[in-house]
Every structure is written in structure tokens, then in C-alpha cells.
Short mmCIF file of C-alpha atoms in Angstrom, two decimals:
data_model
loop_
_atom_site.label_atom_id
_atom_site.label_comp_id
_atom_site.label_asym_id
_atom_site.label_seq_id
_atom_site.Cartn_x
_atom_site.Cartn_y
_atom_site.Cartn_z
CA UNK A 1 12.73 -6.91 6.79
CA UNK A 2 9.18 -4.59 4.91
CA UNK A 3 8.95 -2.01 7.52
CA UNK A 4 5.82 0.00 6.53
CA UNK A 5 3.75 2.92 8.26
CA UNK A 6 1.16 3.47 7.00
CA UNK A 7 -1.09 7.43 7.37
CA UNK A 8 -4.51 8.12 6.06
CA UNK A 9 -4.60 11.88 4.71
CA UNK A 10 -7.80 13.72 3.75
CA UNK A 11 -7.92 17.80 2.71
CA UNK A 12 -9.25 18.54 6.78
CA UNK A 13 -5.81 16.88 8.02
CA UNK A 14 -3.12 16.68 5.08
CA UNK A 15 0.43 16.87 7.39
CA UNK A 16 -0.73 15.35 10.24
CA UNK A 17 1.36 12.26 11.16
CA UNK A 18 -1.25 11.54 14.39
CA UNK A 19 -2.90 8.44 12.82
CA UNK A 20 0.41 6.74 10.78
CA UNK A 21 0.78 2.71 11.63
CA UNK A 22 3.09 0.67 11.40
CA UNK A 23 4.00 -2.74 10.65
CA UNK A 24 6.94 -5.28 9.49
CA UNK A 25 8.03 -8.86 8.32
CA UNK A 26 11.14 -10.34 7.93
CA UNK A 27 12.08 -11.19 4.77
CA UNK A 28 11.91 -14.65 4.76
CA UNK A 29 10.16 -16.66 1.78
CA UNK A 30 6.19 -16.36 1.58
CA UNK A 31 5.80 -14.02 4.00
CA UNK A 32 2.90 -11.07 3.72
CA UNK A 33 1.82 -7.54 4.86
CA UNK A 34 -1.92 -6.60 3.98
CA UNK A 35 -2.61 -3.10 3.39
CA UNK A 36 -7.12 -2.55 2.97
CA UNK A 37 -10.54 -1.70 5.18
CA UNK A 38 -10.29 -5.53 6.67
CA UNK A 39 -8.97 -5.61 10.10
CA UNK A 40 -8.67 -9.44 9.82
CA UNK A 41 -6.44 -9.74 7.07
CA UNK A 42 -4.99 -6.76 6.36
CA UNK A 43 -2.37 -5.90 8.96
CA UNK A 44 -2.45 -1.97 8.06
CA UNK A 45 -6.23 -1.44 7.75
CA UNK A 46 -7.73 2.44 6.77
CA UNK A 47 -11.05 3.75 7.85
CA UNK A 48 -14.35 1.49 7.43
CA UNK A 49 -15.84 4.52 5.00
CA UNK A 50 -13.48 4.99 2.79
CA UNK A 51 -15.11 2.97 0.26
CA UNK A 52 -11.82 3.42 -2.26
CA UNK A 53 -9.99 1.13 -0.54
CA UNK A 54 -10.41 -2.27 -1.15
CA UNK A 55 -11.18 -4.69 1.69
CA UNK A 56 -7.68 -5.75 0.58
CA UNK A 57 -5.90 -2.98 -1.92
CA UNK A 58 -2.72 -3.77 -1.50
CA UNK A 59 -0.57 -6.87 -0.97
CA UNK A 60 3.10 -6.79 -0.32
CA UNK A 61 4.70 -10.53 -0.73
CA UNK A 62 8.26 -11.35 -0.46
CA UNK A 63 9.25 -13.67 -2.87
CA UNK A 64 11.60 -17.48 -2.52
CA UNK A 65 15.15 -14.95 -2.77
CA UNK A 66 13.87 -13.01 -0.08
CA UNK A 67 12.91 -9.67 -2.40
CA UNK A 68 9.41 -7.89 -2.11
CA UNK A 69 6.44 -6.86 -3.96
CA UNK A 70 3.49 -5.13 -3.90
CA UNK A 71 0.34 -5.95 -5.72
CA UNK A 72 -2.54 -4.08 -6.38
CA UNK A 73 -5.32 -6.47 -5.70
CA UNK A 74 -8.68 -6.46 -8.40
CA UNK A 75 -11.39 -5.48 -5.48
CA UNK A 76 -14.75 -6.19 -7.02
CA UNK A 77 -15.23 -3.01 -8.85
CA UNK A 78 -14.45 -3.60 -12.50
CA UNK A 79 -12.99 -0.22 -12.68
CA UNK A 80 -11.66 1.12 -8.98
CA UNK A 81 -12.44 4.19 -7.74
CA UNK A 82 -8.35 5.04 -6.11
CA UNK A 83 -5.13 5.35 -8.45
CA UNK A 84 -1.95 3.96 -6.65
CA UNK A 85 1.15 5.44 -8.03
CA UNK A 86 4.84 3.98 -6.49
CA UNK A 87 7.80 6.63 -5.47
CA UNK A 88 11.42 5.74 -5.30
CA UNK A 89 13.77 8.65 -4.60
CA UNK A 90 12.63 11.21 -8.40
CA UNK A 91 11.22 7.59 -9.78
CA UNK A 92 7.30 7.62 -9.54
CA UNK A 93 5.58 5.30 -11.91
CA UNK A 94 1.82 4.04 -11.35
CA UNK A 95 1.10 0.50 -11.03
CA UNK A 96 -1.55 -1.45 -13.04
CA UNK A 97 -5.35 -2.74 -11.75
CA UNK A 98 -4.12 -5.53 -10.62
CA UNK A 99 -0.40 -5.26 -11.48
CA UNK A 100 3.00 -6.10 -9.57
CA UNK A 101 5.90 -4.08 -8.84
CA UNK A 102 9.47 -5.14 -7.66
CA UNK A 103 10.78 -3.17 -4.65
CA UNK A 104 14.46 -1.84 -4.63
CA UNK A 105 16.71 -3.43 -1.97
CA UNK A 106 17.70 -1.33 0.28
CA UNK A 107 15.71 1.40 -0.29
CA UNK A 108 12.94 3.50 1.00
CA UNK A 109 9.86 4.96 -0.97
CA UNK A 110 6.27 5.82 -0.90
CA UNK A 111 2.65 4.04 -1.70
CA UNK A 112 0.15 6.53 -2.20
CA UNK A 113 -3.06 5.24 -3.12
CA UNK A 114 -5.32 8.35 -4.11
CA UNK A 115 -9.07 8.34 -3.87
CA UNK A 116 -11.06 9.83 -7.25
CA UNK A 117 -13.66 10.83 -6.69
CA UNK A 118 -12.14 13.08 -2.04
CA UNK A 119 -9.10 14.95 -1.39
CA UNK A 120 -7.99 12.35 0.15
CA UNK A 121 -4.62 9.80 0.14
CA UNK A 122 -4.02 6.44 1.77
CA UNK A 123 1.00 7.15 2.27
CA UNK A 124 2.51 3.83 2.84
CA UNK A 125 5.82 4.10 3.48
CA UNK A 126 8.13 1.17 3.22
CA UNK A 127 11.93 0.46 3.69
CA UNK A 128 13.23 -2.62 2.37
CA UNK A 129 16.94 -3.64 4.20
CA UNK A 130 19.14 -4.80 2.24
#
């Protein structure tokens, strides 16, 4: 099982969790959870006017072994207007535009999508059951 929580945070409401959304999916090969602006395909949707987030920005995919990975999908722009970082415990790493990173089994962490032009972010917490 992969559990996700998402909060859209702007400078005005930093620390607020009122807008927190949750989604989960069983760890079955081919299971998918998506984060982005397009509510028709994303289980966790950001505000429509947050254009630093693509229609489908992050895709969490369960592989054949039951392990999950996250991909920062390439959008319509050659140069993205956001940055994406993965944090697990004390370890933090950027995720490359179009890049994929495995999520630790039995672990939790956070993926943050940062707007390069304004003080706002999309914070996606995850928990991947072992």
C-alpha cells in the first residue's frame, strides 16, 4: 500500500493543513497515483491557477515487484517553472525533470514541488508499507 497526503502551501497560509488531501493505492503491479492540476486523471489535484504544476506533474507507479517509484513527468515546457525534491529522513535529493526515483519500502518521506517564481509549494507526504 502506498499512502499519500498533499497540502498546497502558499506564503499566506504556511503551516496550515486545512487543504490536506489524501489518496492511497494497493501495492499491485501497474497501480498508479497521479498529482497535478487535471482533476480527471489526478487523484490529488492542485489549484487550477497554480501553473507551476503541470496538468499531470507527478506519477507514482507500482512495479512488478510491488515497489513504488515516483516520476516527475515532462510537461509542455522545455524548462519547468518548478523544482521537485524528495526527502527521506535526513536524506534529500532533487528529482530531475523527467526523472524517476524509487521510494523506500517500509519508509516515509516527502516530495515537495517548489514554485520558482512565488513562495508556494505542493507538499506530498508518502508512506510505503513494507
